[in-house]
Amino acid sequence: MTKLFDRTFAASPEDAAADAEVSERIALLQRFVKPEHLDIPKVLHNEASWLLAVKELQKINSFKSPRDKLLCVMSCCQVINNLLLNVSMSNDRTPSGADEFLPILIYITIKANPPHLHSNLKFVQLFRRETKLVSEVEYYLTNLISAKMFIINVDGRSLSMEENEFQMHMETAKLDTQICVASPSSSQSSATSTSGLQNQTGTEGSKFPFMDSETESLTPAELKQLHGLYRQVVTRYTSLSKALRKLSMDEHQLLASVDDDS
């Protein structure tokens, strides 16, 4: 299978499309999903164990044989299982099995966003010997497949929130992603091309570096940065307007209340 990897892994356009869909959806969920959205008890919040599980799952794309990919899944799931066992022993509580295991695995999968998740799972299912997919191995693989399906079909009810709130989070995440793609060097540009301006201004000047600048004095690099900032303002304004409409709030009343508070 290692020799046949290039011919058998993500071999169809449909697999590539499915990988992209899952990865993009996870990237959006990463921006707002928290453990409480998946009803993970606080006693199970363990950043060190979660980080280790994330790293193990992210290794899955580094190997070419079904066995090695499956070992990455096993290692990730065993970290989670050990966490559940340790917490149950130290707190004298009965483990809830899949009721607690699967939500943590879903959260780990979202945090990890392993490349080609769909194709990796399909590759293991197709080419790992069936007699090896039994017992604990089968349980862990089935749970990761369930985690992927949960992510694909997730909605507001799945995350213990109202559907309109979920859609608002998703739209905001999409807009934030578009801004990052449209101006990937905006932060670097801000640190270099406006360094002189920021040195001459105070705290407010660092937030609005062009507020007191004359148009004729701006360099081409600063004009490019200003255009990028303008696009960000328009995009965020559009997002906020949509959110206000969904919340049935009047934009002018909100602005008036802000002016009154200031």
Tab-separated table of N, CA and C in Angstrom, residues 21-186:
chain	number	residue	atom	x	y	z
A	21	GLU	N	-14.229	20.297	1.644
A	21	GLU	CA	-15.456	20.668	2.349
A	21	GLU	C	-15.306	20.478	3.864
A	22	VAL	N	-14.772	19.319	4.260
A	22	VAL	CA	-14.601	19.033	5.683
A	22	VAL	C	-13.603	20.000	6.308
A	23	SER	N	-12.483	20.231	5.622
A	23	SER	CA	-11.450	21.111	6.158
A	23	SER	C	-11.958	22.544	6.325
A	24	GLU	N	-12.687	23.033	5.322
A	24	GLU	CA	-13.220	24.401	5.394
A	24	GLU	C	-14.254	24.530	6.505
A	25	ARG	N	-15.079	23.523	6.666
A	25	ARG	CA	-16.101	23.569	7.716
A	25	ARG	C	-15.450	23.553	9.097
A	26	ILE	N	-14.434	22.709	9.268
A	26	ILE	CA	-13.725	22.667	10.551
A	26	ILE	C	-13.056	24.007	10.825
A	27	ALA	N	-12.464	24.616	9.790
A	27	ALA	CA	-11.794	25.906	9.968
A	27	ALA	C	-12.762	26.973	10.471
A	28	LEU	N	-14.020	26.917	10.024
A	28	LEU	CA	-15.028	27.861	10.514
A	28	LEU	C	-15.410	27.543	11.955
A	29	LEU	N	-15.614	26.271	12.245
A	29	LEU	CA	-16.012	25.872	13.600
A	29	LEU	C	-14.917	26.184	14.613
A	30	GLN	N	-13.660	26.111	14.189
A	30	GLN	CA	-12.542	26.405	15.093
A	30	GLN	C	-12.651	27.801	15.699
A	31	ARG	N	-13.280	28.709	14.995
A	31	ARG	CA	-13.300	30.106	15.413
A	31	ARG	C	-14.273	30.392	16.560
A	32	PHE	N	-15.218	29.471	16.807
A	32	PHE	CA	-16.169	29.802	17.868
A	32	PHE	C	-16.593	28.622	18.749
A	33	VAL	N	-16.336	27.389	18.324
A	33	VAL	CA	-16.786	26.239	19.112
A	33	VAL	C	-15.904	26.072	20.341
A	34	LYS	N	-16.546	25.937	21.497
A	34	LYS	CA	-15.854	25.735	22.768
A	34	LYS	C	-16.341	24.425	23.401
A	35	PRO	N	-15.605	23.909	24.378
A	35	PRO	CA	-16.006	22.630	24.997
A	35	PRO	C	-17.441	22.615	25.501
A	36	GLU	N	-17.901	23.748	26.047
A	36	GLU	CA	-19.263	23.775	26.591
A	36	GLU	C	-20.327	23.599	25.503
A	37	HIS	N	-19.999	23.967	24.246
A	37	HIS	CA	-20.957	23.765	23.154
A	37	HIS	C	-21.205	22.286	22.900
A	38	LEU	N	-20.254	21.444	23.296
A	38	LEU	CA	-20.384	19.995	23.107
A	38	LEU	C	-20.729	19.288	24.416
A	39	ASP	N	-21.095	20.082	25.419
A	39	ASP	CA	-21.499	19.545	26.729
A	39	ASP	C	-20.404	18.693	27.376
A	40	ILE	N	-19.148	19.119	27.207
A	40	ILE	CA	-18.032	18.435	27.854
A	40	ILE	C	-17.911	18.960	29.286
A	41	PRO	N	-18.046	18.115	30.295
A	41	PRO	CA	-17.968	18.585	31.686
A	41	PRO	C	-16.632	19.259	31.990
A	42	LYS	N	-16.661	20.262	32.848
A	42	LYS	CA	-15.440	20.993	33.170
A	42	LYS	C	-14.374	20.109	33.796
A	43	VAL	N	-14.804	19.071	34.482
A	43	VAL	CA	-13.844	18.182	35.136
A	43	VAL	C	-12.972	17.464	34.101
A	44	LEU	N	-13.443	17.420	32.855
A	44	LEU	CA	-12.689	16.762	31.788
A	44	LEU	C	-11.874	17.738	30.948
A	45	HIS	N	-11.906	19.018	31.309
A	45	HIS	CA	-11.118	20.015	30.574
A	45	HIS	C	-9.654	19.860	30.976
A	46	ASN	N	-8.851	19.405	30.059
A	46	ASN	CA	-7.432	19.190	30.323
A	46	ASN	C	-6.653	19.572	29.073
A	47	GLU	N	-6.148	20.808	29.034
A	47	GLU	CA	-5.499	21.322	27.836
A	47	GLU	C	-4.278	20.501	27.440
A	48	ALA	N	-3.538	20.010	28.418
A	48	ALA	CA	-2.328	19.235	28.116
A	48	ALA	C	-2.677	17.939	27.388
A	49	SER	N	-3.677	17.227	27.903
A	49	SER	CA	-4.099	15.978	27.256
A	49	SER	C	-4.717	16.250	25.892
A	50	TRP	N	-5.508	17.304	25.808
A	50	TRP	CA	-6.136	17.646	24.535
A	50	TRP	C	-5.088	17.989	23.481
A	51	LEU	N	-4.066	18.747	23.878
A	51	LEU	CA	-3.017	19.116	22.936
A	51	LEU	C	-2.268	17.881	22.441
A	52	LEU	N	-2.013	16.946	23.341
A	52	LEU	CA	-1.338	15.708	22.945
A	52	LEU	C	-2.193	14.917	21.954
A	53	ALA	N	-3.486	14.849	22.222
A	53	ALA	CA	-4.398	14.141	21.317
A	53	ALA	C	-4.454	14.821	19.950
A	54	VAL	N	-4.461	16.147	19.954
A	54	VAL	CA	-4.461	16.908	18.691
A	54	VAL	C	-3.222	16.575	17.869
A	55	LYS	N	-2.065	16.580	18.517
A	55	LYS	CA	-0.807	16.302	17.812
A	55	LYS	C	-0.787	14.884	17.244
A	56	GLU	N	-1.316	13.928	17.988
A	56	GLU	CA	-1.350	12.549	17.495
A	56	GLU	C	-2.245	12.430	16.266
A	57	LEU	N	-3.405	13.096	16.298
A	57	LEU	CA	-4.322	13.014	15.161
A	57	LEU	C	-3.760	13.727	13.935
A	58	GLN	N	-3.041	14.811	14.140
A	58	GLN	CA	-2.462	15.551	13.014
A	58	GLN	C	-1.373	14.764	12.295
A	59	LYS	N	-0.848	13.725	12.925
A	59	LYS	CA	0.200	12.911	12.296
A	59	LYS	C	-0.353	11.994	11.208
A	60	ILE	N	-1.669	11.844	11.147
A	60	ILE	CA	-2.275	10.839	10.276
A	60	ILE	C	-1.888	11.032	8.817
A	61	ASN	N	-1.667	12.267	8.420
A	61	ASN	CA	-1.350	12.530	7.015
A	61	ASN	C	0.128	12.347	6.699
A	62	SER	N	0.933	12.034	7.708
A	62	SER	CA	2.371	11.868	7.499
A	62	SER	C	2.748	10.452	7.093
A	63	PHE	N	1.788	9.539	7.148
A	63	PHE	CA	2.068	8.134	6.854
A	63	PHE	C	1.306	7.675	5.616
A	64	LYS	N	1.812	6.616	4.998
A	64	LYS	CA	1.232	6.148	3.740
A	64	LYS	C	0.567	4.778	3.833
A	65	SER	N	0.787	4.063	4.905
A	65	SER	CA	0.150	2.751	5.019
A	65	SER	C	-1.107	2.846	5.882
A	66	PRO	N	-2.130	2.057	5.589
A	66	PRO	CA	-3.355	2.074	6.396
A	66	PRO	C	-3.075	1.777	7.867
A	67	ARG	N	-2.147	0.863	8.109
A	67	ARG	CA	-1.824	0.490	9.491
A	67	ARG	C	-1.273	1.688	10.261
A	68	ASP	N	-0.338	2.412	9.670
A	68	ASP	CA	0.274	3.546	10.363
A	68	ASP	C	-0.727	4.678	10.580
A	69	LYS	N	-1.601	4.883	9.610
A	69	LYS	CA	-2.633	5.910	9.774
A	69	LYS	C	-3.571	5.527	10.924
A	70	LEU	N	-3.902	4.257	10.981
A	70	LEU	CA	-4.789	3.777	12.035
A	70	LEU	C	-4.125	3.890	13.408
A	71	LEU	N	-2.818	3.703	13.462
A	71	LEU	CA	-2.103	3.865	14.727
A	71	LEU	C	-2.200	5.298	15.243
A	72	CYS	N	-2.213	6.268	14.331
A	72	CYS	CA	-2.379	7.670	14.742
A	72	CYS	C	-3.757	7.879	15.373
A	73	VAL	N	-4.767	7.273	14.760
A	73	VAL	CA	-6.121	7.352	15.323
A	73	VAL	C	-6.153	6.688	16.696
A	74	MET	N	-5.529	5.541	16.797
A	74	MET	CA	-5.476	4.814	18.066
A	74	MET	C	-4.795	5.651	19.154
A	75	SER	N	-3.658	6.251	18.820
A	75	SER	CA	-2.913	7.037	19.806
A	75	SER	C	-3.727	8.218	20.300
A	76	CYS	N	-4.393	8.897	19.377
A	76	CYS	CA	-5.244	10.034	19.750
A	76	CYS	C	-6.359	9.588	20.693
A	77	CYS	N	-7.043	8.533	20.321
A	77	CYS	CA	-8.180	8.053	21.118
A	77	CYS	C	-7.735	7.495	22.470
A	78	GLN	N	-6.560	6.888	22.516
A	78	GLN	CA	-6.069	6.355	23.782
A	78	GLN	C	-5.729	7.480	24.760
A	79	VAL	N	-5.255	8.613	24.244
A	79	VAL	CA	-5.014	9.778	25.108
A	79	VAL	C	-6.328	10.218	25.752
A	80	ILE	N	-7.388	10.279	24.942
A	80	ILE	CA	-8.704	10.675	25.464
A	80	ILE	C	-9.217	9.646	26.464
A	81	ASN	N	-9.065	8.393	26.132
A	81	ASN	CA	-9.533	7.327	27.019
A	81	ASN	C	-8.792	7.347	28.350
A	82	ASN	N	-7.479	7.590	28.298
A	82	ASN	CA	-6.695	7.684	29.533
A	82	ASN	C	-7.138	8.866	30.381
A	83	LEU	N	-7.471	9.964	29.733
A	83	LEU	CA	-7.975	11.132	30.463
A	83	LEU	C	-9.267	10.783	31.193
A	84	LEU	N	-10.177	10.098	30.511
A	84	LEU	CA	-11.446	9.708	31.133
A	84	LEU	C	-11.222	8.779	32.322
A	85	LEU	N	-10.304	7.828	32.155
A	85	LEU	CA	-10.016	6.882	33.244
A	85	LEU	C	-9.387	7.584	34.437
A	86	ASN	N	-8.432	8.470	34.185
A	86	ASN	CA	-7.759	9.185	35.276
A	86	ASN	C	-8.726	10.078	36.044
A	87	VAL	N	-9.602	10.757	35.316
A	87	VAL	CA	-10.577	11.633	35.977
A	87	VAL	C	-11.562	10.809	36.796
A	88	SER	N	-12.006	9.682	36.245
A	88	SER	CA	-12.964	8.845	36.972
A	88	SER	C	-12.347	8.276	38.249
A	89	MET	N	-11.055	7.926	38.202
A	89	MET	CA	-10.386	7.373	39.374
A	89	MET	C	-10.117	8.435	40.430
A	90	SER	N	-9.688	9.617	39.995
A	90	SER	CA	-9.337	10.667	40.955
A	90	SER	C	-10.562	11.360	41.544
A	91	ASN	N	-11.691	11.311	40.833
A	91	ASN	CA	-12.898	11.981	41.316
A	91	ASN	C	-13.981	11.009	41.754
A	92	ASP	N	-13.640	9.724	41.764
A	92	ASP	CA	-14.580	8.698	42.199
A	92	ASP	C	-15.911	8.810	41.453
A	93	ARG	N	-15.810	8.873	40.131
A	93	ARG	CA	-17.010	8.966	39.292
A	93	ARG	C	-16.999	7.833	38.278
A	94	THR	N	-18.180	7.446	37.837
A	94	THR	CA	-18.314	6.353	36.886
A	94	THR	C	-18.153	6.885	35.464
A	95	PRO	N	-17.222	6.336	34.671
A	95	PRO	CA	-17.074	6.786	33.283
A	95	PRO	C	-18.360	6.567	32.495
A	96	SER	N	-18.677	7.534	31.621
A	96	SER	CA	-19.920	7.460	30.849
A	96	SER	C	-19.714	6.889	29.465
A	97	GLY	N	-18.539	6.357	29.199
A	97	GLY	CA	-18.290	5.729	27.908
A	97	GLY	C	-18.377	6.712	26.760
A	98	ALA	N	-19.108	6.298	25.713
A	98	ALA	CA	-19.199	7.101	24.492
A	98	ALA	C	-19.854	8.451	24.735
A	99	ASP	N	-20.690	8.560	25.776
A	99	ASP	CA	-21.359	9.832	26.060
A	99	ASP	C	-20.360	10.943	26.365
A	100	GLU	N	-19.201	10.594	26.894
A	100	GLU	CA	-18.166	11.591	27.167
A	100	GLU	C	-17.005	11.472	26.180
A	101	PHE	N	-16.761	10.285	25.676
A	101	PHE	CA	-15.633	10.071	24.767
A	101	PHE	C	-15.850	10.784	23.435
A	102	LEU	N	-17.020	10.592	22.827
A	102	LEU	CA	-17.264	11.140	21.493
A	102	LEU	C	-17.235	12.672	21.463
A	103	PRO	N	-17.883	13.379	22.410
A	103	PRO	CA	-17.789	14.848	22.374
A	103	PRO	C	-16.352	15.364	22.451
A	104	ILE	N	-15.518	14.723	23.266
A	104	ILE	CA	-14.120	15.151	23.349
A	104	ILE	C	-13.411	14.877	22.031
A	105	LEU	N	-13.680	13.720	21.421
A	105	LEU	CA	-13.060	13.401	20.133
A	105	LEU	C	-13.496	14.397	19.060
A	106	ILE	N	-14.749	14.794	19.080
A	106	ILE	CA	-15.229	15.805	18.128
A	106	ILE	C	-14.476	17.113	18.332
A	107	TYR	N	-14.322	17.524	19.584
A	107	TYR	CA	-13.611	18.776	19.879
A	107	TYR	C	-12.150	18.682	19.448
A	108	ILE	N	-11.507	17.546	19.710
A	108	ILE	CA	-10.115	17.333	19.308
A	108	ILE	C	-9.994	17.396	17.784
A	109	THR	N	-10.936	16.794	17.082
A	109	THR	CA	-10.914	16.799	15.619
A	109	THR	C	-11.048	18.216	15.082
A	110	ILE	N	-11.908	19.012	15.709
A	110	ILE	CA	-12.063	20.407	15.292
A	110	ILE	C	-10.781	21.187	15.548
A	111	LYS	N	-10.178	20.984	16.708
A	111	LYS	CA	-8.936	21.692	17.030
A	111	LYS	C	-7.788	21.263	16.113
A	112	ALA	N	-7.761	19.983	15.742
A	112	ALA	CA	-6.656	19.459	14.936
A	112	ALA	C	-6.815	19.792	13.453
A	113	ASN	N	-8.055	19.705	12.969
A	113	ASN	CA	-8.335	19.873	11.542
A	113	ASN	C	-7.300	19.117	10.702
A	114	PRO	N	-7.206	17.803	10.876
A	114	PRO	CA	-6.189	17.028	10.154
A	114	PRO	C	-6.410	17.093	8.650
A	115	PRO	N	-5.351	17.283	7.859
A	115	PRO	CA	-5.509	17.376	6.398
A	115	PRO	C	-6.088	16.090	5.819
A	116	HIS	N	-6.925	16.240	4.811
A	116	HIS	CA	-7.489	15.095	4.079
A	116	HIS	C	-8.171	14.094	5.025
A	117	LEU	N	-8.967	14.608	5.952
A	117	LEU	CA	-9.598	13.717	6.928
A	117	LEU	C	-10.491	12.686	6.241
A	118	HIS	N	-11.304	13.144	5.306
A	118	HIS	CA	-12.203	12.213	4.596
A	118	HIS	C	-11.410	11.120	3.891
A	119	SER	N	-10.387	11.507	3.146
A	119	SER	CA	-9.605	10.530	2.378
A	119	SER	C	-8.825	9.588	3.280
A	120	ASN	N	-8.320	10.090	4.392
A	120	ASN	CA	-7.592	9.225	5.330
A	120	ASN	C	-8.498	8.152	5.912
A	121	LEU	N	-9.700	8.542	6.308
A	121	LEU	CA	-10.636	7.565	6.866
A	121	LEU	C	-11.079	6.551	5.811
A	122	LYS	N	-11.333	7.039	4.619
A	122	LYS	CA	-11.739	6.143	3.530
A	122	LYS	C	-10.615	5.170	3.180
A	123	PHE	N	-9.380	5.668	3.177
A	123	PHE	CA	-8.209	4.847	2.866
A	123	PHE	C	-8.067	3.708	3.873
A	124	VAL	N	-8.224	4.023	5.147
A	124	VAL	CA	-8.125	2.997	6.188
A	124	VAL	C	-9.249	1.977	6.052
A	125	GLN	N	-10.458	2.462	5.819
A	125	GLN	CA	-11.604	1.555	5.691
A	125	GLN	C	-11.458	0.612	4.495
A	126	LEU	N	-10.916	1.114	3.404
A	126	LEU	CA	-10.816	0.313	2.192
A	126	LEU	C	-9.657	-0.681	2.224
A	127	PHE	N	-8.537	-0.273	2.808
A	127	PHE	CA	-7.312	-1.029	2.595
A	127	PHE	C	-6.696	-1.645	3.854
A	128	ARG	N	-7.252	-1.364	5.024
A	128	ARG	CA	-6.774	-2.075	6.204
A	128	ARG	C	-7.473	-3.428	6.274
A	129	ARG	N	-6.704	-4.476	6.545
A	129	ARG	CA	-7.262	-5.830	6.587
A	129	ARG	C	-8.441	-5.887	7.574
A	130	GLU	N	-9.558	-6.455	7.119
A	130	GLU	CA	-10.777	-6.468	7.925
A	130	GLU	C	-10.586	-7.179	9.258
A	131	THR	N	-9.771	-8.215	9.254
A	131	THR	CA	-9.562	-8.965	10.496
A	131	THR	C	-8.830	-8.143	11.550
A	132	LYS	N	-8.209	-7.032	11.125
A	132	LYS	CA	-7.516	-6.151	12.064
A	132	LYS	C	-8.433	-5.039	12.589
A	133	LEU	N	-9.568	-4.846	11.913
A	133	LEU	CA	-10.500	-3.800	12.332
A	133	LEU	C	-11.535	-4.373	13.287
A	134	VAL	N	-11.090	-4.792	14.434
A	134	VAL	CA	-11.985	-5.393	15.426
A	134	VAL	C	-11.706	-4.792	16.793
A	135	SER	N	-12.657	-5.039	17.691
A	135	SER	CA	-12.499	-4.672	19.101
A	135	SER	C	-12.223	-3.182	19.274
A	136	GLU	N	-11.170	-2.862	20.025
A	136	GLU	CA	-10.845	-1.476	20.359
A	136	GLU	C	-10.550	-0.654	19.108
A	137	VAL	N	-9.851	-1.242	18.162
A	137	VAL	CA	-9.505	-0.542	16.921
A	137	VAL	C	-10.766	-0.119	16.178
A	138	GLU	N	-11.705	-1.031	16.038
A	138	GLU	CA	-12.957	-0.733	15.351
A	138	GLU	C	-13.740	0.352	16.087
A	139	TYR	N	-13.741	0.285	17.397
A	139	TYR	CA	-14.468	1.274	18.210
A	139	TYR	C	-13.914	2.669	17.980
A	140	TYR	N	-12.591	2.812	18.026
A	140	TYR	CA	-11.982	4.125	17.851
A	140	TYR	C	-12.194	4.657	16.439
A	141	LEU	N	-12.027	3.796	15.437
A	141	LEU	CA	-12.221	4.236	14.055
A	141	LEU	C	-13.670	4.658	13.822
A	142	THR	N	-14.606	3.882	14.340
A	142	THR	CA	-16.028	4.209	14.191
A	142	THR	C	-16.351	5.551	14.840
A	143	ASN	N	-15.751	5.817	15.987
A	143	ASN	CA	-15.994	7.086	16.661
A	143	ASN	C	-15.435	8.268	15.872
A	144	LEU	N	-14.275	8.096	15.255
A	144	LEU	CA	-13.716	9.194	14.455
A	144	LEU	C	-14.563	9.438	13.209
A	145	ILE	N	-15.079	8.377	12.606
A	145	ILE	CA	-15.994	8.538	11.476
A	145	ILE	C	-17.256	9.269	11.932
A	146	SER	N	-17.747	8.938	13.115
A	146	SER	CA	-18.921	9.620	13.668
A	146	SER	C	-18.618	11.086	13.921
A	147	ALA	N	-17.405	11.371	14.398
A	147	ALA	CA	-17.008	12.764	14.632
A	147	ALA	C	-17.004	13.543	13.325
A	148	LYS	N	-16.499	12.927	12.267
A	148	LYS	CA	-16.495	13.595	10.951
A	148	LYS	C	-17.922	13.868	10.479
A	149	MET	N	-18.805	12.899	10.629
A	149	MET	CA	-20.197	13.078	10.200
A	149	MET	C	-20.895	14.148	11.032
A	150	PHE	N	-20.580	14.197	12.328
A	150	PHE	CA	-21.153	15.243	13.177
A	150	PHE	C	-20.739	16.615	12.656
A	151	ILE	N	-19.470	16.771	12.321
A	151	ILE	CA	-18.949	18.061	11.851
A	151	ILE	C	-19.619	18.461	10.534
A	152	ILE	N	-19.821	17.493	9.641
A	152	ILE	CA	-20.442	17.801	8.352
A	152	ILE	C	-21.893	18.254	8.535
A	153	ASN	N	-22.607	17.635	9.473
A	153	ASN	CA	-24.043	17.884	9.645
A	153	ASN	C	-24.365	18.805	10.816
A	154	VAL	N	-23.356	19.408	11.431
A	154	VAL	CA	-23.579	20.181	12.648
A	154	VAL	C	-24.523	21.361	12.395
A	155	ASP	N	-25.356	21.641	13.383
A	155	ASP	CA	-26.236	22.809	13.341
A	155	ASP	C	-26.315	23.402	14.744
A	156	GLY	N	-27.178	24.378	14.912
A	156	GLY	CA	-27.270	25.052	16.204
A	156	GLY	C	-27.659	24.117	17.334
A	157	ARG	N	-28.636	23.256	17.090
A	157	ARG	CA	-29.084	22.335	18.136
A	157	ARG	C	-27.964	21.400	18.569
A	158	SER	N	-27.106	21.006	17.620
A	158	SER	CA	-25.987	20.113	17.949
A	158	SER	C	-25.005	20.754	18.906
A	159	LEU	N	-24.935	22.106	18.875
A	159	LEU	CA	-23.975	22.835	19.707
A	159	LEU	C	-24.657	23.568	20.865
A	160	SER	N	-25.856	23.150	21.204
A	160	SER	CA	-26.588	23.721	22.348
A	160	SER	C	-26.771	25.231	22.217
A	161	MET	N	-27.122	25.669	20.999
A	161	MET	CA	-27.398	27.088	20.784
A	161	MET	C	-28.541	27.232	19.785
A	162	GLU	N	-29.117	28.437	19.744
A	162	GLU	CA	-30.177	28.700	18.787
A	162	GLU	C	-29.617	28.663	17.365
A	163	GLU	N	-30.468	28.253	16.412
A	163	GLU	CA	-30.006	28.120	15.039
A	163	GLU	C	-29.561	29.455	14.446
A	164	ASN	N	-30.284	30.542	14.774
A	164	ASN	CA	-29.873	31.845	14.233
A	164	ASN	C	-28.530	32.293	14.801
A	165	GLU	N	-28.256	31.927	16.055
A	165	GLU	CA	-26.959	32.248	16.650
A	165	GLU	C	-25.852	31.454	15.953
A	166	PHE	N	-26.128	30.176	15.670
A	166	PHE	CA	-25.151	29.340	14.970
A	166	PHE	C	-24.852	29.907	13.589
A	167	GLN	N	-25.895	30.280	12.851
A	167	GLN	CA	-25.689	30.823	11.509
A	167	GLN	C	-24.920	32.135	11.552
A	168	MET	N	-25.179	32.942	12.584
A	168	MET	CA	-24.457	34.203	12.724
A	168	MET	C	-22.966	33.942	12.967
A	169	HIS	N	-22.665	32.947	13.831
A	169	HIS	CA	-21.271	32.581	14.081
A	169	HIS	C	-20.595	32.096	12.798
A	170	MET	N	-21.294	31.281	12.025
A	170	MET	CA	-20.720	30.751	10.786
A	170	MET	C	-20.470	31.858	9.771
A	171	GLU	N	-21.414	32.781	9.649
A	171	GLU	CA	-21.239	33.883	8.700
A	171	GLU	C	-20.074	34.775	9.108
A	172	THR	N	-19.981	35.050	10.395
A	172	THR	CA	-18.875	35.867	10.889
A	172	THR	C	-17.536	35.180	10.645
A	173	ALA	N	-17.499	33.876	10.881
A	173	ALA	CA	-16.265	33.113	10.650
A	173	ALA	C	-15.886	33.140	9.171
A	174	LYS	N	-16.880	33.026	8.276
A	174	LYS	CA	-16.596	33.087	6.841
A	174	LYS	C	-16.021	34.437	6.450
A	175	LEU	N	-16.606	35.509	6.990
A	175	LEU	CA	-16.121	36.855	6.667
A	175	LEU	C	-14.710	37.074	7.198
A	176	ASP	N	-14.454	36.600	8.410
A	176	ASP	CA	-13.111	36.716	8.974
A	176	ASP	C	-12.096	35.968	8.121
A	177	THR	N	-12.499	34.789	7.636
A	177	THR	CA	-11.606	34.002	6.784
A	177	THR	C	-11.333	34.729	5.477
A	178	GLN	N	-12.375	35.348	4.899
A	178	GLN	CA	-12.207	36.097	3.654
A	178	GLN	C	-11.274	37.283	3.842
A	179	ILE	N	-11.371	37.936	4.999
A	179	ILE	CA	-10.497	39.073	5.278
A	179	ILE	C	-9.046	38.611	5.358
A	180	CYS	N	-8.826	37.481	6.032
A	180	CYS	CA	-7.459	36.950	6.165
A	180	CYS	C	-6.881	36.587	4.808
A	181	VAL	N	-7.731	36.034	3.926
A	181	VAL	CA	-7.263	35.651	2.595
A	181	VAL	C	-7.018	36.875	1.731
A	182	ALA	N	-7.910	37.880	1.878
A	182	ALA	CA	-7.795	39.073	1.035
A	182	ALA	C	-6.604	39.939	1.412
A	183	SER	N	-6.258	39.975	2.696
A	183	SER	CA	-5.138	40.819	3.128
A	183	SER	C	-4.248	40.053	4.085
A	184	PRO	N	-3.536	39.021	3.611
A	184	PRO	CA	-2.708	38.203	4.495
A	184	PRO	C	-1.549	38.952	5.105
A	185	SER	N	-1.115	40.041	4.471
A	185	SER	CA	0.044	40.776	4.980
A	185	SER	C	-0.344	42.091	5.619
A	186	SER	N	-1.636	42.232	5.975
A	186	SER	CA	-2.080	43.509	6.518
A	186	SER	C	-1.392	43.847	7.826
